[in-house]
Short mmCIF file of C-alpha atoms in Angstrom, two decimals:
data_model
loop_
_atom_site.label_atom_id
_atom_site.label_comp_id
_atom_site.label_asym_id
_atom_site.label_seq_id
_atom_site.Cartn_x
_atom_site.Cartn_y
_atom_site.Cartn_z
CA MET Q 1 0.00 0.00 0.00
CA ASP Q 2 1.30 3.42 -0.92
CA SER Q 3 2.02 5.39 2.26
CA SER Q 4 2.32 8.69 0.39
CA PHE Q 5 -1.40 9.20 -0.07
CA PRO Q 6 -1.95 12.87 -0.98
CA ILE Q 7 -4.02 14.56 1.72
CA ASP Q 8 -5.44 16.94 -0.85
CA GLU Q 9 -7.41 14.07 -2.37
CA LEU Q 10 -9.43 13.55 0.80
CA PRO Q 11 -13.10 14.54 0.63
CA LEU Q 12 -13.89 18.06 1.78
CA SER Q 13 -15.97 16.77 4.68
CA VAL Q 14 -12.98 14.77 5.95
CA LEU Q 15 -10.65 17.75 5.64
CA LEU Q 16 -13.11 19.92 7.53
CA HIS Q 17 -13.26 17.35 10.28
CA ILE Q 18 -9.46 17.29 10.50
CA PHE Q 19 -9.24 21.08 10.55
CA SER Q 20 -11.76 21.23 13.38
CA PHE Q 21 -9.04 19.89 15.73
CA VAL Q 22 -6.52 22.55 14.70
CA PRO Q 23 -6.11 25.45 17.21
CA TRP Q 24 -7.44 28.73 15.90
CA ARG Q 25 -3.94 30.31 15.72
CA ASP Q 26 -2.69 27.47 13.51
CA LYS Q 27 -5.64 27.73 11.17
CA TYR Q 28 -3.95 30.82 9.71
CA SER Q 29 -0.96 28.68 8.71
CA VAL Q 30 -3.30 26.10 7.22
CA ALA Q 31 -4.98 28.83 5.18
CA ARG Q 32 -1.69 29.79 3.51
CA VAL Q 33 -1.06 26.31 2.12
CA CYS Q 34 -3.30 26.71 -0.92
CA LYS Q 35 -6.48 28.41 -2.11
CA LYS Q 36 -8.54 25.32 -1.44
CA TRP Q 37 -7.47 25.13 2.20
CA ASN Q 38 -7.87 28.87 2.59
CA SER Q 39 -11.48 28.53 1.52
CA LEU Q 40 -12.03 25.60 3.89
CA VAL Q 41 -10.62 27.45 6.90
CA LYS Q 42 -13.21 30.18 6.37
CA ASP Q 43 -15.99 27.65 6.81
CA LYS Q 44 -18.04 28.88 9.79
CA SER Q 45 -18.48 25.36 11.16
CA LEU Q 46 -14.79 25.30 12.16
CA TRP Q 47 -15.25 28.24 14.51
CA THR Q 48 -17.57 26.95 17.21
CA TYR Q 49 -15.40 27.53 20.29
CA VAL Q 50 -13.02 30.50 20.04
CA ASP Q 51 -10.64 31.45 22.84
CA LEU Q 52 -8.47 34.51 22.16
CA THR Q 53 -6.75 34.39 25.54
CA TYR Q 54 -3.47 33.11 24.16
CA GLU Q 55 -3.17 35.18 21.03
CA THR Q 56 0.26 35.56 19.48
CA PRO Q 57 1.92 38.85 18.46
CA ARG Q 58 1.23 37.96 14.85
CA HIS Q 59 -2.48 37.68 15.63
CA ASN Q 60 -2.88 40.74 17.82
CA PHE Q 61 -6.51 41.76 18.23
CA LYS Q 62 -6.06 44.34 20.97
CA HIS Q 63 -7.48 46.93 18.60
CA SER Q 64 -11.19 46.63 17.90
CA PRO Q 65 -10.99 47.01 14.07
CA LYS Q 66 -8.66 44.00 13.81
CA LEU Q 67 -10.91 41.96 16.09
CA LEU Q 68 -14.00 42.92 14.13
CA GLN Q 69 -12.31 42.02 10.84
CA PHE Q 70 -11.39 38.62 12.26
CA MET Q 71 -14.97 38.05 13.43
CA GLN Q 72 -16.49 39.07 10.10
CA THR Q 73 -14.18 36.67 8.23
CA TYR Q 74 -14.50 33.57 10.35
CA LEU Q 75 -17.33 33.72 12.90
CA GLY Q 76 -21.01 33.16 12.26
CA ARG Q 77 -24.09 31.21 13.22
CA THR Q 78 -22.19 28.18 14.48
CA LEU Q 79 -20.31 30.11 17.19
CA LYS Q 80 -21.27 28.82 20.66
CA SER Q 81 -18.47 30.02 22.93
CA PHE Q 82 -16.33 33.15 22.63
CA ARG Q 83 -13.57 34.35 24.97
CA THR Q 84 -12.14 37.77 24.16
CA GLY Q 85 -8.91 37.61 26.17
CA ALA Q 86 -7.11 40.98 26.19
CA CYS Q 87 -8.86 42.17 23.02
CA SER Q 88 -10.44 45.60 22.96
CA VAL Q 89 -14.22 45.20 22.83
CA ASN Q 90 -16.61 47.94 21.69
CA ASN Q 91 -20.27 48.11 20.75
CA LYS Q 92 -19.59 47.08 17.15
CA VAL Q 93 -18.17 43.81 18.42
CA LEU Q 94 -21.27 43.20 20.54
CA GLU Q 95 -23.56 44.16 17.65
CA PHE Q 96 -21.84 41.60 15.44
CA LEU Q 97 -22.36 38.91 18.08
CA HIS Q 98 -26.00 39.93 18.41
CA TYR Q 99 -26.90 39.87 14.71
CA HIS Q 100 -24.52 37.27 13.26
CA CYS Q 101 -24.04 34.76 16.10
CA PRO Q 102 -27.59 33.84 17.12
CA ASN Q 103 -26.46 30.57 18.72
CA LEU Q 104 -23.86 32.07 21.05
CA GLN Q 105 -24.24 30.54 24.50
CA GLU Q 106 -21.06 31.44 26.39
CA LEU Q 107 -19.27 34.80 26.41
CA ILE Q 108 -16.24 35.67 28.55
CA LEU Q 109 -15.20 39.34 28.46
CA GLU Q 110 -11.69 39.97 29.73
CA GLY Q 111 -9.40 42.98 29.67
CA ASN Q 112 -10.23 46.10 27.72
CA VAL Q 113 -13.78 47.28 27.18
CA ASN Q 114 -15.01 50.56 25.77
CA GLN Q 115 -16.58 52.94 28.30
CA GLU Q 116 -19.64 53.21 26.05
CA LEU Q 117 -20.17 49.44 25.95
CA GLU Q 118 -23.80 48.34 26.33
CA LEU Q 119 -24.59 44.88 27.64
CA SER Q 120 -28.08 45.17 26.16
CA LEU Q 121 -26.52 44.53 22.73
CA LEU Q 122 -25.59 40.97 23.66
CA PRO Q 123 -27.64 38.13 22.13
CA GLU Q 124 -30.47 36.88 24.33
CA THR Q 125 -29.37 33.29 23.68
CA LEU Q 126 -26.54 33.63 26.22
CA THR Q 127 -26.60 31.06 29.01
CA CYS Q 128 -23.19 31.93 30.47
CA LEU Q 129 -21.67 35.40 30.89
CA GLU Q 130 -18.36 36.12 32.65
CA ILE Q 131 -16.80 39.55 33.11
CA SER Q 132 -13.28 39.61 34.53
CA GLY Q 133 -9.78 40.98 34.14
CA MET Q 134 -10.78 44.64 34.41
CA MET Q 135 -9.97 47.32 36.94
CA PRO Q 136 -12.95 48.86 38.79
CA GLN Q 137 -12.49 52.20 37.01
CA ASP Q 138 -12.68 50.42 33.65
CA TYR Q 139 -16.30 49.41 34.18
CA PRO Q 140 -18.74 51.72 32.41
CA LYS Q 141 -21.19 53.48 34.74
CA ASN Q 142 -24.53 51.73 35.24
CA TRP Q 143 -23.16 48.93 33.10
CA PHE Q 144 -25.10 46.16 34.83
CA ARG Q 145 -28.48 47.85 34.58
CA PRO Q 146 -29.58 45.65 31.62
CA LEU Q 147 -29.13 42.51 33.76
CA THR Q 148 -32.80 41.57 33.74
CA PRO Q 149 -34.76 38.53 32.52
CA ASP Q 150 -36.07 40.70 29.67
CA TYR Q 151 -32.59 41.03 28.15
CA PHE Q 152 -31.19 37.66 29.27
CA PRO Q 153 -34.07 35.17 29.61
CA ASN Q 154 -31.79 32.14 29.25
CA LEU Q 155 -28.87 33.21 31.45
CA THR Q 156 -28.06 30.50 34.01
CA SER Q 157 -24.41 31.28 34.80
CA PHE Q 158 -22.86 34.65 35.67
CA ALA Q 159 -19.46 35.73 37.00
CA VAL Q 160 -18.08 39.18 37.77
CA GLN Q 161 -14.73 40.36 39.12
CA ASP Q 162 -14.05 43.50 41.16
CA PRO Q 163 -16.85 45.79 39.90
CA ARG Q 164 -16.90 49.55 40.37
CA ASN Q 165 -19.91 49.55 42.74
CA PRO Q 166 -20.37 46.18 44.52
CA GLN Q 167 -23.72 46.98 46.17
CA GLU Q 168 -25.30 48.25 42.95
CA THR Q 169 -23.89 45.29 41.05
CA LEU Q 170 -25.41 42.80 43.51
CA HIS Q 171 -28.74 44.59 43.23
CA HIS Q 172 -28.79 44.11 39.46
CA ILE Q 173 -27.61 40.49 39.68
CA SER Q 174 -30.40 39.67 42.13
CA ARG Q 175 -32.94 40.29 39.35
CA LEU Q 176 -31.60 37.35 37.32
CA GLN Q 177 -33.80 34.74 38.93
CA THR Q 178 -32.92 32.17 36.27
CA LEU Q 179 -29.34 31.92 37.57
CA CYS Q 180 -28.06 28.53 38.73
CA HIS Q 181 -24.35 29.39 38.94
CA LEU Q 182 -22.85 32.61 40.35
CA LYS Q 183 -19.26 33.75 40.96
CA LEU Q 184 -18.35 36.87 42.93
CA LEU Q 185 -14.61 37.40 42.53
CA ASP Q 186 -12.27 39.88 44.23
CA PHE Q 187 -14.77 42.46 45.48
CA ASP Q 188 -12.02 44.77 46.75
CA GLN Q 189 -13.72 48.18 46.53
CA GLU Q 190 -15.84 47.80 49.65
CA PRO Q 191 -17.25 44.98 51.81
CA ILE Q 192 -20.46 43.34 50.68
CA SER Q 193 -23.25 44.76 52.84
CA ARG Q 194 -25.76 42.54 54.60
CA PRO Q 195 -28.86 44.06 52.89
CA SER Q 196 -27.32 43.55 49.45
CA PHE Q 197 -26.28 39.98 50.19
CA LEU Q 198 -29.63 39.13 51.78
CA THR Q 199 -31.51 40.43 48.74
CA LEU Q 200 -29.21 38.42 46.50
CA VAL Q 201 -29.68 35.04 48.20
CA ARG Q 202 -33.41 35.57 48.68
CA ASN Q 203 -34.04 36.26 45.01
CA LEU Q 204 -31.62 33.65 43.64
CA ASN Q 205 -32.97 30.71 45.61
CA LYS Q 206 -32.46 28.39 42.62
CA LEU Q 207 -28.68 28.65 42.82
CA GLN Q 208 -26.85 25.34 42.62
CA SER Q 209 -23.31 26.75 42.59
CA LEU Q 210 -21.97 29.79 44.45
CA SER Q 211 -18.40 31.12 44.58
CA ILE Q 212 -17.31 33.97 46.84
CA GLU Q 213 -13.57 34.35 46.38
CA GLY Q 214 -11.12 37.01 47.50
CA CYS Q 215 -13.70 39.54 48.72
CA CYS Q 216 -12.53 42.17 51.20
CA GLY Q 217 -15.55 41.68 53.45
CA VAL Q 218 -18.91 39.94 53.80
CA PRO Q 219 -21.73 39.99 56.38
CA ALA Q 220 -20.81 38.26 59.64
CA ASP Q 221 -23.66 35.76 59.24
CA TYR Q 222 -23.32 35.19 55.51
CA THR Q 223 -22.94 31.41 55.82
CA MET Q 224 -26.18 31.33 57.81
CA LEU Q 225 -27.92 33.34 55.08
CA ILE Q 226 -26.57 30.93 52.45
CA ALA Q 227 -27.80 27.89 54.37
CA LYS Q 228 -31.22 29.45 54.97
CA HIS Q 229 -32.03 30.81 51.52
CA LEU Q 230 -30.11 28.52 49.13
CA PRO Q 231 -31.40 25.02 49.94
CA LYS Q 232 -30.60 23.66 46.45
CA LEU Q 233 -26.92 24.53 46.63
CA LYS Q 234 -24.65 21.72 45.39
CA GLN Q 235 -21.30 23.50 45.13
CA LEU Q 236 -19.88 26.22 47.39
CA LYS Q 237 -16.49 27.94 47.07
CA LEU Q 238 -15.31 30.26 49.84
CA ASP Q 239 -11.67 30.51 48.77
CA ASP Q 240 -9.20 33.12 49.97
CA SER Q 241 -11.51 34.25 52.77
CA ASP Q 242 -9.62 35.71 55.71
CA PHE Q 243 -12.91 36.64 57.35
CA LEU Q 244 -14.20 33.05 57.39
CA LYS Q 245 -13.85 31.33 60.75
CA GLY Q 246 -14.28 27.69 61.63
CA LYS Q 247 -17.51 28.22 63.55
CA ASP Q 248 -19.01 29.90 60.44
CA LEU Q 249 -19.09 26.49 58.76
CA LYS Q 250 -21.64 25.09 61.20
CA PRO Q 251 -24.77 26.39 59.36
CA LEU Q 252 -23.59 24.72 56.14
CA ILE Q 253 -24.23 21.22 57.49
CA THR Q 254 -27.96 21.86 56.95
CA LEU Q 255 -27.48 22.02 53.17
CA GLN Q 256 -28.92 18.67 52.15
CA HIS Q 257 -27.67 18.76 48.54
CA LEU Q 258 -24.16 20.15 49.04
CA GLU Q 259 -21.62 17.89 47.31
CA ARG Q 260 -18.60 20.13 46.73
CA LEU Q 261 -16.99 22.48 49.24
CA SER Q 262 -13.84 24.52 48.65
CA LEU Q 263 -11.95 26.24 51.49
CA GLU Q 264 -8.62 27.05 49.88
CA CYS Q 265 -6.49 29.68 51.62
CA CYS Q 266 -8.97 30.10 54.47
CA GLU Q 267 -6.40 30.85 57.17
CA ASN Q 268 -8.85 30.95 60.09
CA VAL Q 269 -10.38 27.54 59.42
CA SER Q 270 -8.55 24.76 61.25
CA PHE Q 271 -8.38 21.02 60.62
CA LYS Q 272 -10.69 20.54 63.60
CA HIS Q 273 -13.53 22.43 61.96
CA VAL Q 274 -13.00 20.72 58.61
CA ALA Q 275 -13.11 17.33 60.34
CA LYS Q 276 -16.33 18.38 62.05
CA VAL Q 277 -17.89 19.32 58.69
CA VAL Q 278 -16.88 16.04 57.08
CA GLN Q 279 -18.20 14.09 60.04
CA ALA Q 280 -21.56 15.91 59.95
CA MET Q 281 -21.95 15.77 56.14
CA PRO Q 282 -21.54 12.19 54.89
CA ARG Q 283 -23.12 13.27 51.58
CA LEU Q 284 -20.11 15.52 50.81
CA LYS Q 285 -18.21 14.14 47.79
CA HIS Q 286 -15.46 16.69 47.10
CA LEU Q 287 -13.53 18.86 49.53
CA HIS Q 288 -10.75 21.36 48.75
CA TYR Q 289 -8.92 22.54 51.83
CA CYS Q 290 -5.55 24.15 52.46
CA THR Q 291 -3.97 27.14 54.15
CA HIS Q 292 -0.69 28.95 53.60
CA LYS Q 293 0.36 27.75 57.04
CA CYS Q 294 0.33 24.17 55.80
CA ARG Q 295 3.49 24.88 53.83
CA TYR Q 296 5.39 25.19 57.07
CA VAL Q 297 3.91 22.15 58.81
CA LYS Q 298 5.93 18.96 58.91
CA ARG Q 299 4.97 16.47 56.27
CA HIS Q 300 4.11 13.65 58.65
CA VAL Q 301 1.87 15.96 60.71
CA LEU Q 302 -0.12 16.88 57.59
CA PHE Q 303 -0.28 13.21 56.71
CA GLU Q 304 -1.92 12.42 60.01
CA LYS Q 305 -4.42 15.24 59.80
CA TYR Q 306 -5.53 14.57 56.22
CA ALA Q 307 -5.59 10.83 56.80
CA PHE Q 308 -7.92 11.30 59.74
CA ILE Q 309 -10.27 13.55 57.71
CA GLN Q 310 -10.30 10.93 54.97
CA SER Q 311 -11.11 8.20 57.50
CA LEU Q 312 -14.29 10.04 58.47
CA ASN Q 313 -15.62 9.59 54.93
CA PRO Q 314 -13.75 7.04 52.78
CA ASP Q 315 -15.74 8.07 49.69
CA LEU Q 316 -14.71 11.72 49.97
CA GLN Q 317 -12.44 13.14 47.25
CA LEU Q 318 -10.03 15.28 49.24
CA TYR Q 319 -7.86 17.81 47.40
CA TYR Q 320 -4.82 19.61 48.73
CA ALA Q 321 -3.69 22.56 46.62
CA TYR Q 322 0.04 22.52 47.29
CA TRP Q 323 0.42 18.83 46.39
CA PRO Q 324 -1.45 18.24 43.09
CA HIS Q 325 -1.23 14.45 43.49
CA TRP Q 326 -2.53 14.28 46.98
CA GLU Q 327 -2.91 10.49 46.87
CA ASP Q 328 0.87 10.22 46.49
CA PHE Q 329 1.32 12.63 49.35
CA LEU Q 330 -0.88 10.52 51.62
CA MET Q 331 0.78 7.22 50.87
CA GLU Q 332 1.64 4.91 53.76
CA PRO Q 333 4.70 6.09 55.71
CA ASP Q 334 7.83 4.00 55.74
CA SER Q 335 7.94 1.23 58.34
CA ASP Q 336 11.21 2.51 59.83
CA SER Q 337 9.79 5.98 60.51
CA ASP Q 338 8.47 7.12 63.82
CA ILE Q 339 5.20 8.37 62.36
CA ASN Q 340 2.11 7.11 64.15
CA GLN Q 341 -1.37 6.92 62.67
CA PHE Q 342 -3.97 9.26 64.07
CA GLY Q 343 -4.78 7.54 67.33
CA ASP Q 344 -7.69 7.75 69.73
CA GLU Q 345 -5.71 10.16 71.88
CA ASP Q 346 -5.78 12.86 69.19
CA ALA Q 347 -9.16 12.15 67.62
CA PRO Q 348 -11.32 13.82 70.31
CA ASP Q 349 -9.16 16.97 70.03
CA VAL Q 350 -9.67 17.12 66.28
CA CYS Q 351 -13.42 16.72 66.56
CA ARG Q 352 -13.88 19.20 69.38
CA GLY Q 353 -16.68 21.79 69.23
CA TRP Q 354 -17.13 24.51 66.63
CA ASP Q 355 -15.91 27.27 68.94
CA ALA Q 356 -12.57 25.62 69.69
CA GLU Q 357 -10.43 28.39 68.24
CA SER Q 358 -7.86 28.62 71.01
CA SER Q 359 -5.69 25.69 70.07
CA GLN Q 360 -5.76 26.39 66.33
CA SER Q 361 -2.25 27.83 66.24
CA GLU Q 362 -0.90 24.77 68.02
CA ASP Q 363 -2.73 22.56 65.58
CA GLU Q 364 -1.41 24.34 62.49
CA ASN Q 365 2.27 24.46 63.47
#
């Protein structure tokens, strides 16, 4: 059999299928091979998921005219997901998405946006909208006002990072009662007020996933409000929360459907409180827990603590951020070492009450 079969003789449908696996940056190289391939690369069906995050200097779309030219050439009705990266986005870009990409479902706006940008120009087919990578002063004034079911009837997932006015932003988000997934990232301008947060959780009682990460402040009883008003919650991320204390986790045990809990970089949550949560929530399937202090704890001490937490729920998937392969980290210690398994003497101390904050420093070091 001749191994030098010319690829150009393959049917067009087969070539299109092959090109669909080529990254968007490399499609430009494919287009320069011949006129036939250039025509194939412009087929709209090849551009279903476009991520411009890792653009190269040769394909620099930081200026809106270049981005718009790229979109007019390659994007169309088949586009389902679009990530702008550091590209400059203006109203013409949004208008193109609205009129020429009627099947767009996911849009991630990052980096530069024009101060006159109007979210109302986005297609109503969106189910996922994420806005991140911008400084607070870069957000246009009253930008989130169009966040209503009238403009976004199908929106089920929304994420926003460090907005200009946190309280006003939460007010507008609370009107999106179709939301199932919500991320509040790096609210550094001012603490989230209790009235704003209460309105949010009351109106969005269908939420299944909630992330509150890196915020400078939240209401003191925010975990109680979450447990009371979000009964359908399945996933909760409270990462990088210096204000979160171990006793604040107690209300969460009433969440009957909670399967995933993330407590990364929560410095005031000790192993004792995490063990108490795991013991009280046998339905929990995934747990992310670590603190910066863990980096300075002896390896065999961490082994004992994580091994004990795992023993409370053998089916729990426990993740430790600073060791990606945590199963390797928690392998059996060598027989000639002086490491003891977590014995009965230490177990009561680990599972002590929720308010046992005093011995946390001794536990972490």
